[in-house]
Every structure is written in C-alpha cells, then in structure tokens.
JSON list of C-alpha atoms in Angstrom, two decimals:
[
{"chain": "A", "resi": 1180, "resn": "MET", "atom": "CA", "xyz": [173.01, -28.16, 110.21]},
{"chain": "A", "resi": 1181, "resn": "ALA", "atom": "CA", "xyz": [169.81, -29.17, 112.00]},
{"chain": "A", "resi": 1182, "resn": "HIS", "atom": "CA", "xyz": [166.69, -30.05, 110.00]},
{"chain": "A", "resi": 1183, "resn": "THR", "atom": "CA", "xyz": [163.82, -27.66, 110.60]},
{"chain": "A", "resi": 1184, "resn": "THR", "atom": "CA", "xyz": [160.16, -27.95, 109.72]},
{"chain": "A", "resi": 1185, "resn": "ALA", "atom": "CA", "xyz": [157.46, -25.44, 108.90]},
{"chain": "A", "resi": 1186, "resn": "GLY", "atom": "CA", "xyz": [154.98, -26.76, 111.44]},
{"chain": "A", "resi": 1187, "resn": "ASP", "atom": "CA", "xyz": [151.88, -28.12, 109.77]},
{"chain": "A", "resi": 1188, "resn": "LEU", "atom": "CA", "xyz": [152.68, -26.63, 106.36]},
{"chain": "A", "resi": 1189, "resn": "ARG", "atom": "CA", "xyz": [152.96, -29.19, 103.58]},
{"chain": "A", "resi": 1190, "resn": "VAL", "atom": "CA", "xyz": [152.42, -29.37, 99.83]},
{"chain": "A", "resi": 1191, "resn": "GLY", "atom": "CA", "xyz": [149.17, -31.20, 99.13]},
{"chain": "A", "resi": 1192, "resn": "ALA", "atom": "CA", "xyz": [149.36, -31.43, 95.33]},
{"chain": "A", "resi": 1193, "resn": "VAL", "atom": "CA", "xyz": [151.43, -30.47, 92.35]},
{"chain": "A", "resi": 1194, "resn": "VAL", "atom": "CA", "xyz": [149.57, -29.76, 89.09]},
{"chain": "A", "resi": 1195, "resn": "ILE", "atom": "CA", "xyz": [151.28, -30.44, 85.77]},
{"chain": "A", "resi": 1196, "resn": "ASN", "atom": "CA", "xyz": [149.77, -29.35, 82.46]},
{"chain": "A", "resi": 1197, "resn": "VAL", "atom": "CA", "xyz": [150.21, -32.05, 79.83]},
{"chain": "A", "resi": 1198, "resn": "ARG", "atom": "CA", "xyz": [149.42, -32.29, 76.13]},
{"chain": "A", "resi": 1199, "resn": "ASP", "atom": "CA", "xyz": [149.26, -36.12, 76.00]},
{"chain": "A", "resi": 1200, "resn": "MET", "atom": "CA", "xyz": [147.61, -37.70, 79.05]},
{"chain": "A", "resi": 1201, "resn": "ASP", "atom": "CA", "xyz": [148.50, -41.30, 78.21]},
{"chain": "A", "resi": 1202, "resn": "ARG", "atom": "CA", "xyz": [152.16, -40.44, 77.72]},
{"chain": "A", "resi": 1203, "resn": "ALA", "atom": "CA", "xyz": [152.24, -38.33, 80.89]},
{"chain": "A", "resi": 1204, "resn": "VAL", "atom": "CA", "xyz": [150.75, -41.14, 83.01]},
{"chain": "A", "resi": 1205, "resn": "ARG", "atom": "CA", "xyz": [153.16, -43.70, 81.51]},
{"chain": "A", "resi": 1206, "resn": "PHE", "atom": "CA", "xyz": [156.06, -41.41, 82.45]},
{"chain": "A", "resi": 1207, "resn": "TRP", "atom": "CA", "xyz": [155.09, -39.89, 85.81]},
{"chain": "A", "resi": 1208, "resn": "ALA", "atom": "CA", "xyz": [153.57, -42.94, 87.52]},
{"chain": "A", "resi": 1209, "resn": "PRO", "atom": "CA", "xyz": [156.69, -45.14, 87.29]},
{"chain": "A", "resi": 1210, "resn": "ALA", "atom": "CA", "xyz": [159.10, -42.19, 87.62]},
{"chain": "A", "resi": 1211, "resn": "LEU", "atom": "CA", "xyz": [157.58, -41.29, 91.00]},
{"chain": "A", "resi": 1212, "resn": "GLY", "atom": "CA", "xyz": [156.43, -44.77, 92.03]},
{"chain": "A", "resi": 1213, "resn": "TYR", "atom": "CA", "xyz": [152.88, -43.35, 92.24]},
{"chain": "A", "resi": 1214, "resn": "VAL", "atom": "CA", "xyz": [149.55, -44.96, 91.34]},
{"chain": "A", "resi": 1215, "resn": "ARG", "atom": "CA", "xyz": [146.29, -43.60, 89.99]},
{"chain": "A", "resi": 1216, "resn": "ARG", "atom": "CA", "xyz": [144.22, -42.34, 92.91]},
{"chain": "A", "resi": 1217, "resn": "ASP", "atom": "CA", "xyz": [140.86, -43.02, 91.26]},
{"chain": "A", "resi": 1218, "resn": "PRO", "atom": "CA", "xyz": [140.00, -46.18, 89.32]},
{"chain": "A", "resi": 1219, "resn": "ASP", "atom": "CA", "xyz": [138.04, -44.22, 86.69]},
{"chain": "A", "resi": 1220, "resn": "TRP", "atom": "CA", "xyz": [140.08, -42.70, 83.86]},
{"chain": "A", "resi": 1221, "resn": "ASP", "atom": "CA", "xyz": [139.25, -39.05, 83.17]},
{"chain": "A", "resi": 1222, "resn": "PRO", "atom": "CA", "xyz": [140.93, -38.10, 79.87]},
{"chain": "A", "resi": 1223, "resn": "SER", "atom": "CA", "xyz": [141.32, -34.45, 80.91]},
{"chain": "A", "resi": 1224, "resn": "PHE", "atom": "CA", "xyz": [142.36, -34.66, 84.59]},
{"chain": "A", "resi": 1225, "resn": "LEU", "atom": "CA", "xyz": [143.99, -37.46, 86.55]},
{"chain": "A", "resi": 1226, "resn": "VAL", "atom": "CA", "xyz": [145.50, -37.63, 90.03]},
{"chain": "A", "resi": 1227, "resn": "LEU", "atom": "CA", "xyz": [148.52, -39.78, 90.87]},
{"chain": "A", "resi": 1228, "resn": "ALA", "atom": "CA", "xyz": [149.11, -40.56, 94.53]},
{"chain": "A", "resi": 1229, "resn": "ASP", "atom": "CA", "xyz": [151.98, -41.84, 96.63]},
{"chain": "A", "resi": 1230, "resn": "PRO", "atom": "CA", "xyz": [150.89, -45.35, 97.69]},
{"chain": "A", "resi": 1231, "resn": "ALA", "atom": "CA", "xyz": [152.63, -44.82, 101.05]},
{"chain": "A", "resi": 1232, "resn": "GLY", "atom": "CA", "xyz": [150.78, -41.53, 101.56]},
{"chain": "A", "resi": 1233, "resn": "ALA", "atom": "CA", "xyz": [154.03, -39.70, 102.28]},
{"chain": "A", "resi": 1234, "resn": "GLY", "atom": "CA", "xyz": [154.39, -37.43, 99.25]},
{"chain": "A", "resi": 1235, "resn": "PRO", "atom": "CA", "xyz": [152.09, -34.87, 97.67]},
{"chain": "A", "resi": 1236, "resn": "SER", "atom": "CA", "xyz": [149.68, -35.99, 94.96]},
{"chain": "A", "resi": 1237, "resn": "VAL", "atom": "CA", "xyz": [150.46, -35.11, 91.36]},
{"chain": "A", "resi": 1238, "resn": "SER", "atom": "CA", "xyz": [147.54, -33.89, 89.26]},
{"chain": "A", "resi": 1239, "resn": "LEU", "atom": "CA", "xyz": [147.90, -34.18, 85.50]},
{"chain": "A", "resi": 1240, "resn": "GLN", "atom": "CA", "xyz": [145.74, -31.68, 83.64]},
{"chain": "A", "resi": 1241, "resn": "LEU", "atom": "CA", "xyz": [145.22, -31.86, 79.88]},
{"chain": "A", "resi": 1242, "resn": "THR", "atom": "CA", "xyz": [145.86, -28.65, 77.95]},
{"chain": "A", "resi": 1243, "resn": "ASP", "atom": "CA", "xyz": [146.09, -27.66, 74.31]},
{"chain": "A", "resi": 1244, "resn": "ALA", "atom": "CA", "xyz": [148.29, -24.65, 75.06]},
{"chain": "A", "resi": 1245, "resn": "PRO", "atom": "CA", "xyz": [151.96, -24.89, 74.16]},
{"chain": "A", "resi": 1246, "resn": "PRO", "atom": "CA", "xyz": [154.49, -24.39, 76.98]},
{"chain": "A", "resi": 1247, "resn": "ALA", "atom": "CA", "xyz": [154.74, -20.73, 77.96]},
{"chain": "A", "resi": 1248, "resn": "GLY", "atom": "CA", "xyz": [158.50, -20.76, 78.39]},
{"chain": "A", "resi": 1249, "resn": "PRO", "atom": "CA", "xyz": [161.53, -23.00, 78.55]},
{"chain": "A", "resi": 1250, "resn": "GLY", "atom": "CA", "xyz": [161.17, -26.21, 80.56]},
{"chain": "A", "resi": 1251, "resn": "ARG", "atom": "CA", "xyz": [162.84, -26.30, 83.94]}
]
C-alpha cells in the first residue's frame, strides 16, 4: 500500500488537561523525548516541543476538573 499525504495539513499541537503539572511534565517530556519550549515555567500552561521540530507540540493545561470519561 502506498503512503499518501494530506498536502499541507498537519497537526500543530495537542492539548492535554492535567491535574498535576509537575507530574505531567516529568512523564510526558521523557516519554516523548520532548523539551520545554519556553524557559519560563508557567504553573497553569506549558508547551513541550519536539527538539527536532518534526512532531506536533504538546500543550499541558492545568485543570481542576475530574476526567469526563474513561481514559483512552
């Protein structure tokens, strides 16, 4: 099967709601091999970026709301 593309369409960012920012950063950064995009630490919103620039960024957004449904 030949690989096809969608032209210029690409995912720019994925946003993940988290309840513990420190824990989320400690998990997601090494799991993806990503680094913090900005040197300043915002306790409510942080962007992780692919150091090679190939993958979409991952934005971690602090929330107090419990998960709305089962995890996938």
